[in-house]
Coordinates of C-alpha atoms in Angstrom, one line a residue:
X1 CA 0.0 0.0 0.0
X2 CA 1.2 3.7 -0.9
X3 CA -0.2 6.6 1.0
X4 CA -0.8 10.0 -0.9
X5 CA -1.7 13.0 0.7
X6 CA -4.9 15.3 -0.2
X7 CA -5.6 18.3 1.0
X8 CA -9.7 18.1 1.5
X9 CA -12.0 16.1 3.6
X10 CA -12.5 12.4 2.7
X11 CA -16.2 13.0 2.0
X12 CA -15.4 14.6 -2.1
X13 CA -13.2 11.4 -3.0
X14 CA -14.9 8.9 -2.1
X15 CA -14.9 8.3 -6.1
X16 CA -11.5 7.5 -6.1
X17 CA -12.1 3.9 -5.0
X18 CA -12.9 3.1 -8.1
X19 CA -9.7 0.4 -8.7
X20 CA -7.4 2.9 -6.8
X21 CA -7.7 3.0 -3.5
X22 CA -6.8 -0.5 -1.1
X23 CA -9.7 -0.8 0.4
X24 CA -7.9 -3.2 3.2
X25 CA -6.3 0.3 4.6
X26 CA -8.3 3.1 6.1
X27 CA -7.9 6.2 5.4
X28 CA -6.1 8.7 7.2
X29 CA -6.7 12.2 8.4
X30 CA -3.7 14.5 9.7
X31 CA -3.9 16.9 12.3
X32 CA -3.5 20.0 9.7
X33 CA -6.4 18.9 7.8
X34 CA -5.3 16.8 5.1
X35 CA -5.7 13.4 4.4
X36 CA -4.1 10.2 3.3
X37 CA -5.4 7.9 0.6
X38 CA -4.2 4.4 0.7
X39 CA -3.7 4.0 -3.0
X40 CA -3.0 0.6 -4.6
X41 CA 0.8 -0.5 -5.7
X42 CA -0.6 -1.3 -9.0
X43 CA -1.9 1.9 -9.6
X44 CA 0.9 4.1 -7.7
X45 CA 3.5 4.6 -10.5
X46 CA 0.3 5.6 -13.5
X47 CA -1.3 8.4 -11.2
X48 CA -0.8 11.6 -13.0
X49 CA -1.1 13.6 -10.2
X50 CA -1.3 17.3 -12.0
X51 CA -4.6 15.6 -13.7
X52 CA -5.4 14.2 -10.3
X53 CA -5.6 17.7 -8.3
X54 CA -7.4 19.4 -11.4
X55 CA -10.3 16.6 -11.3
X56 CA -10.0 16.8 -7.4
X57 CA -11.4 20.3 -7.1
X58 CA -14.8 19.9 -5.4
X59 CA -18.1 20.3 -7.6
X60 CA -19.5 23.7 -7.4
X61 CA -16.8 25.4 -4.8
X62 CA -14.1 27.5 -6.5
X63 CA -10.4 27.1 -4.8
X64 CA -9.6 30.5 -2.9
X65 CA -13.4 31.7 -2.5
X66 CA -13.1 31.2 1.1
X67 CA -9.6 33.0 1.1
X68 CA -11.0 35.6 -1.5
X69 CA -14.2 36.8 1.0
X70 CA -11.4 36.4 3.9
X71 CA -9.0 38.8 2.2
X72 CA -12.2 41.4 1.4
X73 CA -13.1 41.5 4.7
X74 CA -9.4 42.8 5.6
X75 CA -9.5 45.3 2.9
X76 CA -12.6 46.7 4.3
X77 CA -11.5 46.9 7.9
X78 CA -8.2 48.7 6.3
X79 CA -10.5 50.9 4.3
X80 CA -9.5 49.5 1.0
X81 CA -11.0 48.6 -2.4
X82 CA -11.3 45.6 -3.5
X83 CA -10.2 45.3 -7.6
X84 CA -11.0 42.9 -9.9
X85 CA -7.8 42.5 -10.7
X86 CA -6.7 41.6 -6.7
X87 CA -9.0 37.9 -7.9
X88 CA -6.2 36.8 -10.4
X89 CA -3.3 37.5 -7.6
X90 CA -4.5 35.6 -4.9
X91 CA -3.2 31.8 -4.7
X92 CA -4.9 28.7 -6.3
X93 CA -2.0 26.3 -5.4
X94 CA 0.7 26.0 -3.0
X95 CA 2.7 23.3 -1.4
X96 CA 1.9 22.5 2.4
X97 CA 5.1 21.1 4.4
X98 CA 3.2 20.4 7.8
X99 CA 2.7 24.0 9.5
X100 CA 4.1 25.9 6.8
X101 CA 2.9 26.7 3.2
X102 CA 4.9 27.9 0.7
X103 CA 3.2 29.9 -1.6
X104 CA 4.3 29.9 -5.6
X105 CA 5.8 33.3 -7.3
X106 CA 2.5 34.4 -9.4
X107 CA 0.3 35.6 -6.2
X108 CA 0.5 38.3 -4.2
X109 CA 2.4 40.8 -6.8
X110 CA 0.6 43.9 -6.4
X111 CA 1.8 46.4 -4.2
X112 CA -0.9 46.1 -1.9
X113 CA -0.1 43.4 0.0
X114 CA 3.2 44.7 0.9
X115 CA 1.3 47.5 2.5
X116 CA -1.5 45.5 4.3
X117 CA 1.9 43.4 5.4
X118 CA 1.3 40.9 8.8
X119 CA -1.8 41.6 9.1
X120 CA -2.2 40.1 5.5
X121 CA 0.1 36.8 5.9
X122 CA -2.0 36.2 9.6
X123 CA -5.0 36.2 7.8
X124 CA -4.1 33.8 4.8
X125 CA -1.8 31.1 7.3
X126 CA -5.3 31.5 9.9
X127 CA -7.6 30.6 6.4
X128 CA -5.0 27.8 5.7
X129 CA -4.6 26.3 9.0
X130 CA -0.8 26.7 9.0
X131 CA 1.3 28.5 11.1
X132 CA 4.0 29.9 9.3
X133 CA 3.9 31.7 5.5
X134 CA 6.7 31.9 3.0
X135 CA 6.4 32.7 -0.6
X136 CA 8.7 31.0 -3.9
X137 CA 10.3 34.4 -5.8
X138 CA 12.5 31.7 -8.6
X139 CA 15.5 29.3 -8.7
X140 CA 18.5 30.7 -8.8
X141 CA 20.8 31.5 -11.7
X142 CA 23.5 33.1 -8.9
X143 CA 24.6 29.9 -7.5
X144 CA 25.2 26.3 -9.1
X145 CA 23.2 24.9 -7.0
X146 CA 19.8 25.9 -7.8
X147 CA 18.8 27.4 -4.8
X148 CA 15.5 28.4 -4.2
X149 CA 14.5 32.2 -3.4
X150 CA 12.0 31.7 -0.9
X151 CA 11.1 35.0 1.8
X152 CA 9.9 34.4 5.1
X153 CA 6.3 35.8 5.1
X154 CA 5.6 35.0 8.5
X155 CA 7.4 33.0 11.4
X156 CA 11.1 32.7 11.5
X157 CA 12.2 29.1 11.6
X158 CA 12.4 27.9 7.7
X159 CA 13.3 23.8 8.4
X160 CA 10.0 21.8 7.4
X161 CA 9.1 18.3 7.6
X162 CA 7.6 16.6 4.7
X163 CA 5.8 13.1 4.5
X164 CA 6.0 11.0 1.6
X165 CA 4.9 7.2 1.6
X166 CA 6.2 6.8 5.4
X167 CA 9.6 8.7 4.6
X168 CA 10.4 11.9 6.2
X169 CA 12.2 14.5 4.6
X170 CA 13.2 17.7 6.8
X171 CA 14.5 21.2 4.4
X172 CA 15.2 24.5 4.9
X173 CA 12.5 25.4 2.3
X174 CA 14.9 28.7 1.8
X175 CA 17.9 26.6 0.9
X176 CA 16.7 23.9 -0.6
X177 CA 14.3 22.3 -3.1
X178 CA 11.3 19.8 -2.6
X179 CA 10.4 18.0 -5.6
X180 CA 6.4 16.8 -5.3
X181 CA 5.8 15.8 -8.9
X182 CA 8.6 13.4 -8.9
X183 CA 6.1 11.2 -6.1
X184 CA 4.9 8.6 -9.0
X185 CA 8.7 8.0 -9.4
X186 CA 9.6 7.8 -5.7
X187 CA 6.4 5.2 -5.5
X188 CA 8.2 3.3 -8.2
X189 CA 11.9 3.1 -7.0
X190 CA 10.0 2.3 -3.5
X191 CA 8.7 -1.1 -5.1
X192 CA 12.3 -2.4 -6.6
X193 CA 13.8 -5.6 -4.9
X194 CA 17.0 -4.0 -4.0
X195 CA 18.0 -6.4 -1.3
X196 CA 22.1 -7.2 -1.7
X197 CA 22.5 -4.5 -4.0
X198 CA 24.9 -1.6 -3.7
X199 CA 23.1 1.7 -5.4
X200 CA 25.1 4.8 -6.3
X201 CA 22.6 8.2 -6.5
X202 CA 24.4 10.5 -8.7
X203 CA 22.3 13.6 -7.8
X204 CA 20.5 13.3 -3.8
X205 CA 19.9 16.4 -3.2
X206 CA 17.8 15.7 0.2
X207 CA 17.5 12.4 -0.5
X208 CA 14.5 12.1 -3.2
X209 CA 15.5 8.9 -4.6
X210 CA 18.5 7.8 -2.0
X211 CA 15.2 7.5 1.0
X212 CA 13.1 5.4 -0.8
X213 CA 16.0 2.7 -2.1
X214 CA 16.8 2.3 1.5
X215 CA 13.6 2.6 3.4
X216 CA 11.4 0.4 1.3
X217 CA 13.4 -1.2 -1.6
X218 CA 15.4 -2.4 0.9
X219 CA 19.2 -1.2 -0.6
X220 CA 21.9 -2.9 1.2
X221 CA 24.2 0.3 0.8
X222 CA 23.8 3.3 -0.9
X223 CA 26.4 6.0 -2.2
X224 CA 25.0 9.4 -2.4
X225 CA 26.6 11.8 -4.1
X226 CA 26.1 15.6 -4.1
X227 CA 27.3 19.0 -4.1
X228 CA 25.1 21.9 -2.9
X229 CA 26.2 22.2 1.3
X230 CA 22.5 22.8 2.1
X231 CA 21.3 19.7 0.6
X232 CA 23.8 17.5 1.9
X233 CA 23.1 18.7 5.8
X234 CA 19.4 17.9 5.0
X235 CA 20.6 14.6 4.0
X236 CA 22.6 13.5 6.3
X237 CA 19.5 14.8 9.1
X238 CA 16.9 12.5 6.8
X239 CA 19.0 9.4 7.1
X240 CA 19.3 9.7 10.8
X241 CA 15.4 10.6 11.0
X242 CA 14.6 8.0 9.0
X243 CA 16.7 5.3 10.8
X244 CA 19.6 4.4 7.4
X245 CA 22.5 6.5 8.3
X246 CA 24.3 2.8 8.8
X247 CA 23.6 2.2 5.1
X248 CA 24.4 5.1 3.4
X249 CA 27.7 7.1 2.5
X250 CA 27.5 10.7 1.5
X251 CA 29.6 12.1 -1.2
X252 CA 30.0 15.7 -1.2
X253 CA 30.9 17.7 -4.0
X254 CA 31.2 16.9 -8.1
X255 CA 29.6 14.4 -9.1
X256 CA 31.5 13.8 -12.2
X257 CA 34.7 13.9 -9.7
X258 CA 33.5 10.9 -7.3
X259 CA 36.4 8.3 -6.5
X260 CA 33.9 5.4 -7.0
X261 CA 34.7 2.6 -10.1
X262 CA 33.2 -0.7 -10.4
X263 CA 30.7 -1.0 -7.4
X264 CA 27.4 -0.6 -8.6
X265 CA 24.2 -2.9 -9.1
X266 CA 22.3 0.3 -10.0
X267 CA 22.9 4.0 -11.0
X268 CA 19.9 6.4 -10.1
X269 CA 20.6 9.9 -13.0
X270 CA 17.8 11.8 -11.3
X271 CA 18.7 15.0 -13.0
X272 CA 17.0 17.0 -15.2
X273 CA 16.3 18.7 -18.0
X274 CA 19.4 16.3 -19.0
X275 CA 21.8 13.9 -16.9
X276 CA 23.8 13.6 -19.5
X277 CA 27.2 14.5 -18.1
X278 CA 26.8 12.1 -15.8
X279 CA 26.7 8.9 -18.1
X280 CA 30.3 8.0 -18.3
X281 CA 30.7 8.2 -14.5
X282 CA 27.4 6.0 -13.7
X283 CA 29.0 3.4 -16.6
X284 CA 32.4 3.2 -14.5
X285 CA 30.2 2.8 -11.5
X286 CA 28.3 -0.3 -12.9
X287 CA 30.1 -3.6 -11.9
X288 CA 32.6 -4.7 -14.6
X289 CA 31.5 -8.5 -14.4
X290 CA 27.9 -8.3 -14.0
X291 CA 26.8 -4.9 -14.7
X292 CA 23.6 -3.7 -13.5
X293 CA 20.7 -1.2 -14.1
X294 CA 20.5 3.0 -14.9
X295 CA 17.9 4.6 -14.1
X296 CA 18.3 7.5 -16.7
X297 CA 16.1 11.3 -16.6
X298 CA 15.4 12.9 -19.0
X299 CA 13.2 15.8 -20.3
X300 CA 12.2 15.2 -24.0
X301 CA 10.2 17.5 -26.1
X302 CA 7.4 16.3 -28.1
X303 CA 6.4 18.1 -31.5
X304 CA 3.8 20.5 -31.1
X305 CA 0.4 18.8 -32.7
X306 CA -1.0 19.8 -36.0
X307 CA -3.9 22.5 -35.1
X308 CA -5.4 21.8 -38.7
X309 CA -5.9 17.8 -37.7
X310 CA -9.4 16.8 -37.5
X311 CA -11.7 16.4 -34.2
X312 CA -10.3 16.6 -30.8
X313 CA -10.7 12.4 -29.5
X314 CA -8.0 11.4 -32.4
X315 CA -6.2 14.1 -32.4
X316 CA -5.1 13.5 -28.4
X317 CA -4.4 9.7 -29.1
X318 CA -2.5 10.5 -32.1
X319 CA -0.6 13.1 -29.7
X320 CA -0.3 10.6 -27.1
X321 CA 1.2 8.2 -29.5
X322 CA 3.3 10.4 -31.1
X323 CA 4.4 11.2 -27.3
X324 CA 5.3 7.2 -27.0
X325 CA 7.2 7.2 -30.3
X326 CA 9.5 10.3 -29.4
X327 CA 10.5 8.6 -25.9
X328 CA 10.9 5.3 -27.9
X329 CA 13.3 7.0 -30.6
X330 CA 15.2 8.9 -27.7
X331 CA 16.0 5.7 -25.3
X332 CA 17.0 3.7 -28.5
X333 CA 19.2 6.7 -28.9
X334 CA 20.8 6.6 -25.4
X335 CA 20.8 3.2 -25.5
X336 CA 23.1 3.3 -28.6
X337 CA 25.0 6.0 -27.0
X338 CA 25.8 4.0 -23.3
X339 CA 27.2 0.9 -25.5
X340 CA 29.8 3.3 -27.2
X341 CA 30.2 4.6 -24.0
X342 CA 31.3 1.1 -22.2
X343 CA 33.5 0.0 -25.4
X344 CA 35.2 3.2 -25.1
X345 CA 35.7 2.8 -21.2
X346 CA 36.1 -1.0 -21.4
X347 CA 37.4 -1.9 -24.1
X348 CA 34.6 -4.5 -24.6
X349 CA 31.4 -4.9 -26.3
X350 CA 28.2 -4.7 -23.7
X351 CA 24.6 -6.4 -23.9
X352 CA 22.0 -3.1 -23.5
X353 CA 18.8 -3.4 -23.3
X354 CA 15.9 -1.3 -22.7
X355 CA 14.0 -2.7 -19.8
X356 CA 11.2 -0.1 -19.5
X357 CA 10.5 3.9 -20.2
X358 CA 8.3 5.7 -17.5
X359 CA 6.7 8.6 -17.8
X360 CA 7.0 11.0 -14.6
X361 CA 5.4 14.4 -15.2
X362 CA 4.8 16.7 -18.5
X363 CA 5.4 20.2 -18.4
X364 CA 4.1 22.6 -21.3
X365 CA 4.5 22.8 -24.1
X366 CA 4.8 19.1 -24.9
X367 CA 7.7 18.3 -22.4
X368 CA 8.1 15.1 -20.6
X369 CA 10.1 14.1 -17.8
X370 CA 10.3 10.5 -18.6
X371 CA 12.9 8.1 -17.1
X372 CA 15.1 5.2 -19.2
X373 CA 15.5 1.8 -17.4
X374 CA 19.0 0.4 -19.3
X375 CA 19.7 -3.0 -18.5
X376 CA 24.1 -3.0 -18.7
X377 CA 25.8 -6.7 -18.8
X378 CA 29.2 -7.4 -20.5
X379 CA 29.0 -9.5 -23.2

């Protein structure tokens, strides 16, 4: 079973249970107000969870009308106007990290809110039920690391804890960056068999991918490598939270610089748009006599559909297919690419084969973020 967290009472999905939910769990509310849905493992890794939260929204009650009338109120009291345009800039998504929501960097850009100020940010965390308030400004193009700009809106201490399937992952949401569109592929790695196998995690960050092979797929060491400072002091607090310190060896700095050769049963690439420069290190990784498995990400761009096609119905299958046959053409691509890659490291001709292609998340316009199981054996 494989928990997923809504934000909502139970009573508006009960229609989820149709082939999804494991009806041998209950399901679970948390004290902030959300609530867990035991979903089935067969139908963990296929949820398309942007799709999921659209069709989610509760018949007949807009998101933010609550917050909107809330909001008003203020304005009145402060002998405001309310302005059509205020609507548009209020917040119809966010991500909630147990008393804290962090808001995204399209709301709350008019210069009225910075002059309502606390009294604003009370009144939003009070109509959210969280106690502290900080707002995403973009990632940052200052550092190599990708560091988030996020502003304290309200309450000082920026370290949040974050529940996925039973793991817990603790951030400074100012330093560092939480991934939740990469859950179908956390589910996933969760289910692998990786009992006796040594797994090397080329980019950790927090531990995304690292937590799961040790928690639930049952790694028998894992070698996490990564270079932003933040990240790695989140890491190294998530393994001893999470009870795997013992079976897991942090590798700070370069990835494409790690000492490691010959000692892997599996290389998790979690990077993206493109893990490309990371390749020829996770192929010296992989053990010379029996090789193993990488777990490959990639964003790949699908061409833009022909407007002038006939109805709608064909015209998203043949997109969807044309979707399929782009990732196909691109992991028969990298798959040509990793063999020259081992004859030019080894020496020696290798046996790859393309074990599966998942599909994580799609971004627009007709972007995936799809990932390339490569099976790797010396011939």
């Amino acid at each position: 079973c494989r928990y997923i967290e809504i934000i909502s009472e139970p009573k508006d999905y009960i229609f989820l249970s149709r082939g999804m939910l494991d009806q041998s769990f209950s399901l679970v509310k948390q004290p902030d107000g959300t609530v867990l849905l035991p979903v089935s493992p067969s139908c963990a890794s296929q949820l398309d969870l942007q799709s999921l939260r659209n069709t989610l929204t509760p018949v007949g009650r807009k998101p933010g009308n609550k917050l909107e009338r809330t909001i008003q109120e203020l304005l009145e009291y402060r002998g405001e106007r309310w302005m059509e345009e205020m609507r548009s800039d209020l917040p119809r998504s966010f991500q909630r990290h147990g008393d804290l929501v962090l808001l995204g960097d399209s709301c709350f850009t008019l210069p009225i809110w910075d002059k309502i100020g606390d009294q604003l940010w009370s009144a939003v965390t009070k109509e959210l039920r969280v106690k502290r308030l900080a707002k995403m400004s973009r990632i940052s193009r200052d550092d190599r690391f990708r560091s988030p700009v996020v502003t304290m809106l309200l309450g000082d201490n920026s370290w949040v804890k974050h529940v996925d399937n039973g793991i817990s992952y603790e951030f400074d949401v100012t330093r560092c960056m939480f991934s939740a569109g990469n859950i179908s592929e956390k589910l996933r790695v969760a289910g692998f068999d990786c009992s006796g196998e040594t797994v090397v995690d080329l980019y950790a960050g927090i531990g995304y991918f690292t937590l799961p092979y040790l928690v639930h797929a049952k790694a028998s060491h894992v070698h996490a490598c990564e270079w932003n400072p933040d990240a790695v002091a989140a890491l190294q607090k998530n393994l001893e939270v999470n009870g795997v310190s013992e079976r897991c060896t942090i590798h700070q700095g370069d990835s494409r610089q790690v000492q490691l050769c010959n000692i892997a049963d599996r290389v998790n690439l979690g990077l993206i748009p493109s893990s490309e420069e990371g390749w020829p290190v996770a192929c010296r990784l992989l053990k010379k006599t029996t090789g193993g498995v990488l777990h490959i990400h990639q964003n790949v761009t699908s061409p833009l559909p022909n407007a002038a096609a006939g109805d709608a119905a064909p015209q998203n299958v043949s997109a969807k297919n044309a979707d399929r046959e782009v990732w196909r053409a691109w992991a028969s691509d990298t798959a040509n690419r990793i063999t020259s890659l081992f004859m030019d490291l080894t020496g020696a001709s290798w046996e790859i084969n393309i074990q599966h292609i998942e599909h994580v998340k799609s971004y627009a316009p007709h972007v995936h973020h799809v990932v390339l199981d490569l099976g790797c054996r010396p011939s």
